[in-house]
Amino acid sequence: MPKDGGIGASSKRREDVRFLTGAGNYTDDINIRGQAHVFFLRSDVAHGTLNNVDTSEAEGMPGVVRIFTGADFEAVGSIPCGWQVTDRHGDPMQEPRHPVLAHGKVRHVGEPIAAVVAETLGQARDAAEAIVVEIDELPAVIDMKEAVKDGAPKVHDDLTSNLCYDWGFVEENKDAVNKAFDDAAHVTTLELVNNRLVANPMEPRVAVGDYSRSDDQHTLYTTSQNPHVIRLLMGAFVLGIPEHKLRVVAPDVGGGFGTKIFHYQEEAFCTFAAKACNRPVKWTSSRSEAFISDAHGRDHVTKIELALDGDNNFTAIRTDTYANMGAYLSTFAPSVPTWLHGTLMAGNYKTPLIYVNVKAVFTNTVPVDAYRGAGRPEATYQLERLVDKAAHELGVDPMELRRQNFITEFPYATPVAVEYDTGDYNATLDKLIEISDKAGFEARRKESEAKGKLRGFGMNCYIEACGIAPSNLVGQLGARAGLYESATVRVNATGGLVVMTGSHSHGQGHETTFSQVVAEMIGIDESMVDIVHGDTAKVPMGMGTYGSRSIAVGGSAMVRATEKIIAKAKKIASHLLEASESDIELKDGAFSVAGTDKSVAWGDVTLAAYVPHNYPLEDIEPGLEETAFYDPSNFTYPSGAYACEVELDPDTGHVTIERFAAADDFGNVINPMIVTGQVHGGLAQGIGQALMENCAYDSDGQLLSASYMDYAMPRASDLPFYSVDHSCQTPCTHNPLGVKGCGEAGAIGSPPAVVNAVLDAMRSGGKDVGHIDMPVTPARVWAAMHGAEANAARVGAVGSNAKPQPE
Amino acid sequence: MAQVKMTVNGKAASGEVEGRTLLAHFLRDDLGLTGTHIGCDTSQCGACVVHVNGEAVKACSMLALEAEGAEVSTIEGQANADGSLNVIQQAFQDHHGLQCGFCTPGMVMSTAALLKDNPKPSEAEIRHYLDGNICRCTGYHNIVKAIMAASGQDTGQIAAE
């Protein structure tokens, strides 16, 4: 029976009413009296020496308040990187300085050179056109493998090369892995590209800086997934503002998908300029600016190998990946191809030996960082394409090859340093077979063939590590932050509650889900619980939302704080009921004495806490407010199996997604409606990556896909209704709710199923091309179908990130 | 600067605008109607869809001065007279047809225009019509479902939740 409230209920989202009536409060909706607007003049070349920025004419233009250049920021800190990776030789990564405004050199198209603050945005833009910038253009490095060759132009002159780090994992296993390959009965090799993407939340980034001279307080309103992280990074490392003098507010945020985790120059600029100009300064990104200034995602080029014994058991995996960092290190960029990627290379399989090598490379492109899934989609794509290829080479069923190698006993310690607590990969695969109607596929294939089309079925499994993350562990791995979460539960005298959470909601519906949990724990109506987030002046120090961590980590902090509330409330109730505390039970919002009919209502207890006339003041303090910080003891490990059915037009190469099924194990589920919605969105992004989206640079470093006219965002007509199931539930063993997180699964699990399905369709048409790179555009499919020579599948690729050649 | 007058959500509205001021900016910055969102600068995303004289228009693709004398309606004017959600808005909430909410005003306004012309659109017609409205959160499943429900169609066959 579906519940009508509390944990497990598909409660309607309370957020929706304001969003559906135009009453949301997004950062661009904030206008402060007296505010000026800033327009950033950005580099239109990828690499060059910045000789001079002449602002003299522009300064006299109408409405100009002040023009800033890199020289104004020489005394200001570098935009910091939040994660230091140690390379396979034990040395720290190369870490370049990242200025707020370019100084001396420009290193990617879009890098801000000057900032014009004016009365109106139009005036700022007009004045920017009058700035004369002298740049001596230098050869740009765009292709990663070219960038690490001897003699390649250096993105950063003060670094030894363009190699950020050369990471080996697990380095001690390398020789054993190589030996396993020497001893293998079969080796499957695959070279592939994980295409560069742009996250594209529908709300472009916005920053509004404000400064109050009366109390020396800075305020930054910003489109962030983690306002406290911005406060710490920007305050401590860039501008030197102590945290108690800096408030960061991230109100309603219109989607993030990772790209709003990071600290960006524009935030530091608006905060700095608000004081320098003594008036609020607002920046609203245009979409065109977003393409050249939001951190991009993915962009890996990989060779991966699988060793199998004579019985088709996986014996070893070896990978060699080039990961694009772009021109600077974005906040968490170094962690993505390493600790969020290498640790996932075991996937769902009991492969005993794994070695992962990652070379992170600087290029003259926009910085690359976490995008929905972050490292885990790259790992899943490699592994699940590789296993599929191996199955076809060996002539065995891809599903059965997977089943044979599944991890079936938990907890399971992988050879890549993580321990899966729970899972049941056969259960999700069985569920997938059911909900995808695999049994009906052959009939559907015949229907397609009768229309002159080819039809393919592709599937894959996935595992992810989320609920990020145990602070002591990530500290050892190079994180310069803790990854706990916080919550304060404030109970009011009349019984209503406010939960101040360090998690941040930018579409996930926390205000609804979190209320369900607290309401269930106390036994009161959800409407009595309010959720506050996104303001460092209101909520305790929290690390924000990413890595599918909100319910697993933020929810756990909230549960711990609520447990403290209940414990104290029971003490008060025991006093009011003149009973032993151990006999007090809380049910349906009332405290009762076990075995009696004596009870006192929740509201009477909360009132007593604040009007403590009849109250055990000698034992406990008045008031009812508790804070908890929760640091997880392990990651959580959602898993599942996905299937895609495509129809392929052999005349045009056009592929349509006909069916998509997702069977996930998220552990316990709080709000099934919201969880399903999260999967839907992830699937659309994963299918988008597989079929359409590509961030393409030309060899000069010009971004070719720099607007919605050139970057293929999935539309409603590109996608089907999905079949989504999360009834297979193996609860997490180490957090109080038994939850695993669901935000990224869809994006992690879906690309390989799409590509496997396209290859299956091609095979049914008599063309076994072995592999085709994403995005599987009509041009690539047609070329592969008709050319079929070695690199035919790469015809139609644009930009260096899409045209790696085997070494 | 020039004077512009129009009727917005049934009320007279006016302001001084530059020739280059877009209708979207006039609504947001001059009238404070911030429910109309701006998600791109190439007229693809549809977050800014409003109705001008009964037709769906991308407010980023029209100058404020072009709306002189027009009847404009925005997301702020869509709820029922008693403040409750209208049929389309309610269907979006009931079927979880929104997540971050940024594209939502445009989706609701486009849906209203679609259903005015085509009271019972098929799934394919809905998906085709939404070509000019991009959503990055929902994967469109629940948006399409909400529109079918808002037009009185049975959504029972579509996957649950």
mmCIF file with all atom_site columns, N, CA, C and O in Angstrom, chain A residues 658-699:
data_model
loop_
_atom_site.group_PDB
_atom_site.id
_atom_site.type_symbol
_atom_site.label_atom_id
_atom_site.label_alt_id
_atom_site.label_comp_id
_atom_site.label_asym_id
_atom_site.label_entity_id
_atom_site.label_seq_id
_atom_site.pdbx_PDB_ins_code
_atom_site.Cartn_x
_atom_site.Cartn_y
_atom_site.Cartn_z
_atom_site.occupancy
_atom_site.B_iso_or_equiv
_atom_site.pdbx_formal_charge
_atom_site.auth_seq_id
_atom_site.auth_comp_id
_atom_site.auth_asym_id
_atom_site.auth_atom_id
_atom_site.pdbx_PDB_model_num
ATOM 1   N N  . GLU A 1 658 ? 14.092 3.776  -28.704 1.00 0.00 ? 658 GLU A N  1
ATOM 2   C CA . GLU A 1 658 ? 12.718 3.283  -28.697 1.00 0.00 ? 658 GLU A CA 1
ATOM 3   C C  . GLU A 1 658 ? 12.250 2.906  -27.298 1.00 0.00 ? 658 GLU A C  1
ATOM 4   O O  . GLU A 1 658 ? 11.093 3.112  -26.954 1.00 0.00 ? 658 GLU A O  1
ATOM 5   N N  . ARG A 1 659 ? 13.145 2.334  -26.519 1.00 0.00 ? 659 ARG A N  1
ATOM 6   C CA . ARG A 1 659 ? 12.785 1.919  -25.160 1.00 0.00 ? 659 ARG A CA 1
ATOM 7   C C  . ARG A 1 659 ? 14.014 2.082  -24.284 1.00 0.00 ? 659 ARG A C  1
ATOM 8   O O  . ARG A 1 659 ? 15.144 1.880  -24.755 1.00 0.00 ? 659 ARG A O  1
ATOM 9   N N  . PHE A 1 660 ? 13.793 2.423  -23.031 1.00 0.00 ? 660 PHE A N  1
ATOM 10  C CA . PHE A 1 660 ? 14.907 2.438  -22.091 1.00 0.00 ? 660 PHE A CA 1
ATOM 11  C C  . PHE A 1 660 ? 14.398 1.967  -20.735 1.00 0.00 ? 660 PHE A C  1
ATOM 12  O O  . PHE A 1 660 ? 13.383 2.474  -20.237 1.00 0.00 ? 660 PHE A O  1
ATOM 13  N N  . ALA A 1 661 ? 15.073 0.988  -20.172 1.00 0.00 ? 661 ALA A N  1
ATOM 14  C CA . ALA A 1 661 ? 14.663 0.437  -18.881 1.00 0.00 ? 661 ALA A CA 1
ATOM 15  C C  . ALA A 1 661 ? 15.814 0.534  -17.892 1.00 0.00 ? 661 ALA A C  1
ATOM 16  O O  . ALA A 1 661 ? 16.973 0.293  -18.245 1.00 0.00 ? 661 ALA A O  1
ATOM 17  N N  . ALA A 1 662 ? 15.473 0.899  -16.663 1.00 0.00 ? 662 ALA A N  1
ATOM 18  C CA . ALA A 1 662 ? 16.486 1.048  -15.613 1.00 0.00 ? 662 ALA A CA 1
ATOM 19  C C  . ALA A 1 662 ? 16.008 0.335  -14.356 1.00 0.00 ? 662 ALA A C  1
ATOM 20  O O  . ALA A 1 662 ? 14.945 0.666  -13.829 1.00 0.00 ? 662 ALA A O  1
ATOM 21  N N  . ALA A 1 663 ? 16.794 -0.638 -13.908 1.00 0.00 ? 663 ALA A N  1
ATOM 22  C CA . ALA A 1 663 ? 16.498 -1.331 -12.646 1.00 0.00 ? 663 ALA A CA 1
ATOM 23  C C  . ALA A 1 663 ? 17.608 -0.984 -11.664 1.00 0.00 ? 663 ALA A C  1
ATOM 24  O O  . ALA A 1 663 ? 18.762 -1.372 -11.854 1.00 0.00 ? 663 ALA A O  1
ATOM 25  N N  . ASP A 1 664 ? 17.264 -0.207 -10.654 1.00 0.00 ? 664 ASP A N  1
ATOM 26  C CA . ASP A 1 664 ? 18.260 0.308  -9.721  1.00 0.00 ? 664 ASP A CA 1
ATOM 27  C C  . ASP A 1 664 ? 18.056 -0.254 -8.321  1.00 0.00 ? 664 ASP A C  1
ATOM 28  O O  . ASP A 1 664 ? 16.933 -0.539 -7.914  1.00 0.00 ? 664 ASP A O  1
ATOM 29  N N  . ASP A 1 665 ? 19.147 -0.333 -7.590  1.00 0.00 ? 665 ASP A N  1
ATOM 30  C CA . ASP A 1 665 ? 19.116 -0.638 -6.153  1.00 0.00 ? 665 ASP A CA 1
ATOM 31  C C  . ASP A 1 665 ? 19.682 0.571  -5.423  1.00 0.00 ? 665 ASP A C  1
ATOM 32  O O  . ASP A 1 665 ? 20.897 0.785  -5.419  1.00 0.00 ? 665 ASP A O  1
ATOM 33  N N  . PHE A 1 666 ? 18.779 1.366  -4.872  1.00 0.00 ? 666 PHE A N  1
ATOM 34  C CA . PHE A 1 666 ? 19.195 2.554  -4.127  1.00 0.00 ? 666 PHE A CA 1
ATOM 35  C C  . PHE A 1 666 ? 19.105 2.338  -2.620  1.00 0.00 ? 666 PHE A C  1
ATOM 36  O O  . PHE A 1 666 ? 19.112 3.298  -1.861  1.00 0.00 ? 666 PHE A O  1
ATOM 37  N N  . GLY A 1 667 ? 18.975 1.079  -2.198  1.00 0.00 ? 667 GLY A N  1
ATOM 38  C CA . GLY A 1 667 ? 18.692 0.857  -0.781  1.00 0.00 ? 667 GLY A CA 1
ATOM 39  C C  . GLY A 1 667 ? 17.288 1.358  -0.481  1.00 0.00 ? 667 GLY A C  1
ATOM 40  O O  . GLY A 1 667 ? 16.407 1.329  -1.357  1.00 0.00 ? 667 GLY A O  1
ATOM 41  N N  . ASN A 1 668 ? 17.085 1.852  0.735   1.00 0.00 ? 668 ASN A N  1
ATOM 42  C CA . ASN A 1 668 ? 15.760 2.364  1.083   1.00 0.00 ? 668 ASN A CA 1
ATOM 43  C C  . ASN A 1 668 ? 15.476 3.660  0.331   1.00 0.00 ? 668 ASN A C  1
ATOM 44  O O  . ASN A 1 668 ? 16.392 4.424  0.023   1.00 0.00 ? 668 ASN A O  1
ATOM 45  N N  . VAL A 1 669 ? 14.207 3.880  0.039   1.00 0.00 ? 669 VAL A N  1
ATOM 46  C CA . VAL A 1 669 ? 13.790 5.041  -0.742  1.00 0.00 ? 669 VAL A CA 1
ATOM 47  C C  . VAL A 1 669 ? 12.831 5.868  0.101   1.00 0.00 ? 669 VAL A C  1
ATOM 48  O O  . VAL A 1 669 ? 11.899 5.332  0.701   1.00 0.00 ? 669 VAL A O  1
ATOM 49  N N  . ILE A 1 670 ? 13.085 7.173  0.172   1.00 0.00 ? 670 ILE A N  1
ATOM 50  C CA . ILE A 1 670 ? 12.225 8.041  0.985   1.00 0.00 ? 670 ILE A CA 1
ATOM 51  C C  . ILE A 1 670 ? 10.983 8.459  0.196   1.00 0.00 ? 670 ILE A C  1
ATOM 52  O O  . ILE A 1 670 ? 9.870  8.302  0.647   1.00 0.00 ? 670 ILE A O  1
ATOM 53  N N  . ASN A 1 671 ? 11.193 9.037  -1.012  1.00 0.00 ? 671 ASN A N  1
ATOM 54  C CA . ASN A 1 671 ? 10.074 9.495  -1.834  1.00 0.00 ? 671 ASN A CA 1
ATOM 55  C C  . ASN A 1 671 ? 10.218 8.883  -3.227  1.00 0.00 ? 671 ASN A C  1
ATOM 56  O O  . ASN A 1 671 ? 11.003 9.363  -4.047  1.00 0.00 ? 671 ASN A O  1
ATOM 57  N N  . PRO A 1 672 ? 9.466  7.803  -3.504  1.00 0.00 ? 672 PRO A N  1
ATOM 58  C CA . PRO A 1 672 ? 9.644  7.093  -4.789  1.00 0.00 ? 672 PRO A CA 1
ATOM 59  C C  . PRO A 1 672 ? 9.414  7.989  -6.005  1.00 0.00 ? 672 PRO A C  1
ATOM 60  O O  . PRO A 1 672 ? 10.098 7.832  -7.022  1.00 0.00 ? 672 PRO A O  1
ATOM 61  N N  . MET A 1 673 ? 8.499  8.936  -5.908  1.00 0.00 ? 673 MET A N  1
ATOM 62  C CA . MET A 1 673 ? 8.235  9.816  -7.051  1.00 0.00 ? 673 MET A CA 1
ATOM 63  C C  . MET A 1 673 ? 9.476  10.648 -7.383  1.00 0.00 ? 673 MET A C  1
ATOM 64  O O  . MET A 1 673 ? 9.884  10.759 -8.542  1.00 0.00 ? 673 MET A O  1
ATOM 65  N N  . ILE A 1 674 ? 10.082 11.196 -6.345  1.00 0.00 ? 674 ILE A N  1
ATOM 66  C CA . ILE A 1 674 ? 11.259 12.047 -6.562  1.00 0.00 ? 674 ILE A CA 1
ATOM 67  C C  . ILE A 1 674 ? 12.441 11.204 -7.042  1.00 0.00 ? 674 ILE A C  1
ATOM 68  O O  . ILE A 1 674 ? 13.180 11.614 -7.942  1.00 0.00 ? 674 ILE A O  1
ATOM 69  N N  . VAL A 1 675 ? 12.603 10.023 -6.471  1.00 0.00 ? 675 VAL A N  1
ATOM 70  C CA . VAL A 1 675 ? 13.706 9.148  -6.892  1.00 0.00 ? 675 VAL A CA 1
ATOM 71  C C  . VAL A 1 675 ? 13.553 8.775  -8.373  1.00 0.00 ? 675 VAL A C  1
ATOM 72  O O  . VAL A 1 675 ? 14.508 8.830  -9.149  1.00 0.00 ? 675 VAL A O  1
ATOM 73  N N  . THR A 1 676 ? 12.342 8.447  -8.762  1.00 0.00 ? 676 THR A N  1
ATOM 74  C CA . THR A 1 676 ? 12.106 8.116  -10.172 1.00 0.00 ? 676 THR A CA 1
ATOM 75  C C  . THR A 1 676 ? 12.440 9.304  -11.066 1.00 0.00 ? 676 THR A C  1
ATOM 76  O O  . THR A 1 676 ? 13.066 9.150  -12.121 1.00 0.00 ? 676 THR A O  1
ATOM 77  N N  . GLY A 1 677 ? 12.052 10.490 -10.627 1.00 0.00 ? 677 GLY A N  1
ATOM 78  C CA . GLY A 1 677 ? 12.355 11.693 -11.399 1.00 0.00 ? 677 GLY A CA 1
ATOM 79  C C  . GLY A 1 677 ? 13.849 11.928 -11.530 1.00 0.00 ? 677 GLY A C  1
ATOM 80  O O  . GLY A 1 677 ? 14.332 12.354 -12.594 1.00 0.00 ? 677 GLY A O  1
ATOM 81  N N  . GLN A 1 678 ? 14.588 11.644 -10.466 1.00 0.00 ? 678 GLN A N  1
ATOM 82  C CA . GLN A 1 678 ? 16.046 11.790 -10.536 1.00 0.00 ? 678 GLN A CA 1
ATOM 83  C C  . GLN A 1 678 ? 16.625 10.834 -11.576 1.00 0.00 ? 678 GLN A C  1
ATOM 84  O O  . GLN A 1 678 ? 17.531 11.192 -12.334 1.00 0.00 ? 678 GLN A O  1
ATOM 85  N N  . VAL A 1 679 ? 16.110 9.612  -11.607 1.00 0.00 ? 679 VAL A N  1
ATOM 86  C CA . VAL A 1 679 ? 16.613 8.644  -12.592 1.00 0.00 ? 679 VAL A CA 1
ATOM 87  C C  . VAL A 1 679 ? 16.277 9.121  -14.006 1.00 0.00 ? 679 VAL A C  1
ATOM 88  O O  . VAL A 1 679 ? 17.126 9.101  -14.900 1.00 0.00 ? 679 VAL A O  1
ATOM 89  N N  . HIS A 1 680 ? 15.053 9.578  -14.199 1.00 0.00 ? 680 HIS A N  1
ATOM 90  C CA . HIS A 1 680 ? 14.675 10.075 -15.527 1.00 0.00 ? 680 HIS A CA 1
ATOM 91  C C  . HIS A 1 680 ? 15.668 11.121 -16.033 1.00 0.00 ? 680 HIS A C  1
ATOM 92  O O  . HIS A 1 680 ? 16.137 11.063 -17.178 1.00 0.00 ? 680 HIS A O  1
ATOM 93  N N  . GLY A 1 681 ? 15.957 12.088 -15.179 1.00 0.00 ? 681 GLY A N  1
ATOM 94  C CA . GLY A 1 681 ? 16.838 13.176 -15.595 1.00 0.00 ? 681 GLY A CA 1
ATOM 95  C C  . GLY A 1 681 ? 18.240 12.691 -15.905 1.00 0.00 ? 681 GLY A C  1
ATOM 96  O O  . GLY A 1 681 ? 18.874 13.144 -16.859 1.00 0.00 ? 681 GLY A O  1
ATOM 97  N N  . GLY A 1 682 ? 18.722 11.765 -15.071 1.00 0.00 ? 682 GLY A N  1
ATOM 98  C CA . GLY A 1 682 ? 20.044 11.203 -15.328 1.00 0.00 ? 682 GLY A CA 1
ATOM 99  C C  . GLY A 1 682 ? 20.084 10.435 -16.636 1.00 0.00 ? 682 GLY A C  1
ATOM 100 O O  . GLY A 1 682 ? 21.050 10.526 -17.402 1.00 0.00 ? 682 GLY A O  1
ATOM 101 N N  . LEU A 1 683 ? 19.022 9.688  -16.895 1.00 0.00 ? 683 LEU A N  1
ATOM 102 C CA . LEU A 1 683 ? 18.972 8.934  -18.155 1.00 0.00 ? 683 LEU A CA 1
ATOM 103 C C  . LEU A 1 683 ? 19.041 9.884  -19.343 1.00 0.00 ? 683 LEU A C  1
ATOM 104 O O  . LEU A 1 683 ? 19.751 9.626  -20.327 1.00 0.00 ? 683 LEU A O  1
ATOM 105 N N  . ALA A 1 684 ? 18.301 10.985 -19.269 1.00 0.00 ? 684 ALA A N  1
ATOM 106 C CA . ALA A 1 684 ? 18.293 11.922 -20.398 1.00 0.00 ? 684 ALA A CA 1
ATOM 107 C C  . ALA A 1 684 ? 19.692 12.483 -20.642 1.00 0.00 ? 684 ALA A C  1
ATOM 108 O O  . ALA A 1 684 ? 20.116 12.660 -21.791 1.00 0.00 ? 684 ALA A O  1
ATOM 109 N N  . GLN A 1 685 ? 20.427 12.734 -19.550 1.00 0.00 ? 685 GLN A N  1
ATOM 110 C CA . GLN A 1 685 ? 21.779 13.267 -19.736 1.00 0.00 ? 685 GLN A CA 1
ATOM 111 C C  . GLN A 1 685 ? 22.722 12.195 -20.273 1.00 0.00 ? 685 GLN A C  1
ATOM 112 O O  . GLN A 1 685 ? 23.598 12.482 -21.094 1.00 0.00 ? 685 GLN A O  1
ATOM 113 N N  . GLY A 1 686 ? 22.559 10.970 -19.804 1.00 0.00 ? 686 GLY A N  1
ATOM 114 C CA . GLY A 1 686 ? 23.406 9.889  -20.316 1.00 0.00 ? 686 GLY A CA 1
ATOM 115 C C  . GLY A 1 686 ? 23.100 9.562  -21.763 1.00 0.00 ? 686 GLY A C  1
ATOM 116 O O  . GLY A 1 686 ? 24.005 9.335  -22.579 1.00 0.00 ? 686 GLY A O  1
ATOM 117 N N  . ILE A 1 687 ? 21.820 9.536  -22.100 1.00 0.00 ? 687 ILE A N  1
ATOM 118 C CA . ILE A 1 687 ? 21.435 9.289  -23.494 1.00 0.00 ? 687 ILE A CA 1
ATOM 119 C C  . ILE A 1 687 ? 21.909 10.455 -24.357 1.00 0.00 ? 687 ILE A C  1
ATOM 120 O O  . ILE A 1 687 ? 22.395 10.259 -25.481 1.00 0.00 ? 687 ILE A O  1
ATOM 121 N N  . GLY A 1 688 ? 21.796 11.660 -23.819 1.00 0.00 ? 688 GLY A N  1
ATOM 122 C CA . GLY A 1 688 ? 22.287 12.834 -24.544 1.00 0.00 ? 688 GLY A CA 1
ATOM 123 C C  . GLY A 1 688 ? 23.767 12.699 -24.863 1.00 0.00 ? 688 GLY A C  1
ATOM 124 O O  . GLY A 1 688 ? 24.208 12.980 -25.987 1.00 0.00 ? 688 GLY A O  1
ATOM 125 N N  . GLN A 1 689 ? 24.552 12.255 -23.874 1.00 0.00 ? 689 GLN A N  1
ATOM 126 C CA . GLN A 1 689 ? 25.987 12.074 -24.118 1.00 0.00 ? 689 GLN A CA 1
ATOM 127 C C  . GLN A 1 689 ? 26.226 11.018 -25.195 1.00 0.00 ? 689 GLN A C  1
ATOM 128 O O  . GLN A 1 689 ? 27.072 11.185 -26.074 1.00 0.00 ? 689 GLN A O  1
ATOM 129 N N  . ALA A 1 690 ? 25.485 9.939  -25.110 1.00 0.00 ? 690 ALA A N  1
ATOM 130 C CA . ALA A 1 690 ? 25.723 8.816  -26.022 1.00 0.00 ? 690 ALA A CA 1
ATOM 131 C C  . ALA A 1 690 ? 25.304 9.139  -27.455 1.00 0.00 ? 690 ALA A C  1
ATOM 132 O O  . ALA A 1 690 ? 25.935 8.701  -28.408 1.00 0.00 ? 690 ALA A O  1
ATOM 133 N N  . LEU A 1 691 ? 24.252 9.946  -27.574 1.00 0.00 ? 691 LEU A N  1
ATOM 134 C CA . LEU A 1 691 ? 23.640 10.093 -28.891 1.00 0.00 ? 691 LEU A CA 1
ATOM 135 C C  . LEU A 1 691 ? 23.902 11.447 -29.541 1.00 0.00 ? 691 LEU A C  1
ATOM 136 O O  . LEU A 1 691 ? 23.983 11.550 -30.761 1.00 0.00 ? 691 LEU A O  1
ATOM 137 N N  . MET A 1 692 ? 24.023 12.500 -28.746 1.00 0.00 ? 692 MET A N  1
ATOM 138 C CA . MET A 1 692 ? 23.925 13.838 -29.326 1.00 0.00 ? 692 MET A CA 1
ATOM 139 C C  . MET A 1 692 ? 24.988 14.824 -28.887 1.00 0.00 ? 692 MET A C  1
ATOM 140 O O  . MET A 1 692 ? 25.497 15.588 -29.681 1.00 0.00 ? 692 MET A O  1
ATOM 141 N N  . GLU A 1 693 ? 25.241 14.872 -27.585 1.00 0.00 ? 693 GLU A N  1
ATOM 142 C CA . GLU A 1 693 ? 26.004 15.999 -27.057 1.00 0.00 ? 693 GLU A CA 1
ATOM 143 C C  . GLU A 1 693 ? 27.493 15.826 -27.319 1.00 0.00 ? 693 GLU A C  1
ATOM 144 O O  . GLU A 1 693 ? 28.048 14.749 -27.134 1.00 0.00 ? 693 GLU A O  1
ATOM 145 N N  . ASN A 1 694 ? 28.128 16.900 -27.715 1.00 0.00 ? 694 ASN A N  1
ATOM 146 C CA . ASN A 1 694 ? 29.579 16.894 -27.869 1.00 0.00 ? 694 ASN A CA 1
ATOM 147 C C  . ASN A 1 694 ? 30.091 18.316 -27.791 1.00 0.00 ? 694 ASN A C  1
ATOM 148 O O  . ASN A 1 694 ? 29.600 19.202 -28.483 1.00 0.00 ? 694 ASN A O  1
ATOM 149 N N  . CYS A 1 695 ? 31.064 18.510 -26.933 1.00 0.00 ? 695 CYS A N  1
ATOM 150 C CA . CYS A 1 695 ? 31.698 19.810 -26.816 1.00 0.00 ? 695 CYS A CA 1
ATOM 151 C C  . CYS A 1 695 ? 32.950 19.762 -27.678 1.00 0.00 ? 695 CYS A C  1
ATOM 152 O O  . CYS A 1 695 ? 33.894 19.044 -27.367 1.00 0.00 ? 695 CYS A O  1
ATOM 153 N N  . ALA A 1 696 ? 32.930 20.491 -28.787 1.00 0.00 ? 696 ALA A N  1
ATOM 154 C CA . ALA A 1 696 ? 33.981 20.332 -29.790 1.00 0.00 ? 696 ALA A CA 1
ATOM 155 C C  . ALA A 1 696 ? 34.827 21.594 -29.931 1.00 0.00 ? 696 ALA A C  1
ATOM 156 O O  . ALA A 1 696 ? 34.295 22.704 -30.062 1.00 0.00 ? 696 ALA A O  1
ATOM 157 N N  . TYR A 1 697 ? 36.146 21.408 -29.882 1.00 0.00 ? 697 TYR A N  1
ATOM 158 C CA . TYR A 1 697 ? 37.096 22.487 -30.160 1.00 0.00 ? 697 TYR A CA 1
ATOM 159 C C  . TYR A 1 697 ? 37.744 22.255 -31.509 1.00 0.00 ? 697 TYR A C  1
ATOM 160 O O  . TYR A 1 697 ? 37.982 21.110 -31.910 1.00 0.00 ? 697 TYR A O  1
ATOM 161 N N  . ASP A 1 698 ? 38.093 23.320 -32.195 1.00 0.00 ? 698 ASP A N  1
ATOM 162 C CA . ASP A 1 698 ? 38.939 23.153 -33.371 1.00 0.00 ? 698 ASP A CA 1
ATOM 163 C C  . ASP A 1 698 ? 40.407 23.197 -32.925 1.00 0.00 ? 698 ASP A C  1
ATOM 164 O O  . ASP A 1 698 ? 40.703 23.413 -31.741 1.00 0.00 ? 698 ASP A O  1
ATOM 165 N N  . SER A 1 699 ? 41.319 23.005 -33.862 1.00 0.00 ? 699 SER A N  1
ATOM 166 C CA . SER A 1 699 ? 42.719 22.860 -33.475 1.00 0.00 ? 699 SER A CA 1
ATOM 167 C C  . SER A 1 699 ? 43.335 24.169 -32.997 1.00 0.00 ? 699 SER A C  1
ATOM 168 O O  . SER A 1 699 ? 44.411 24.174 -32.406 1.00 0.00 ? 699 SER A O  1
#
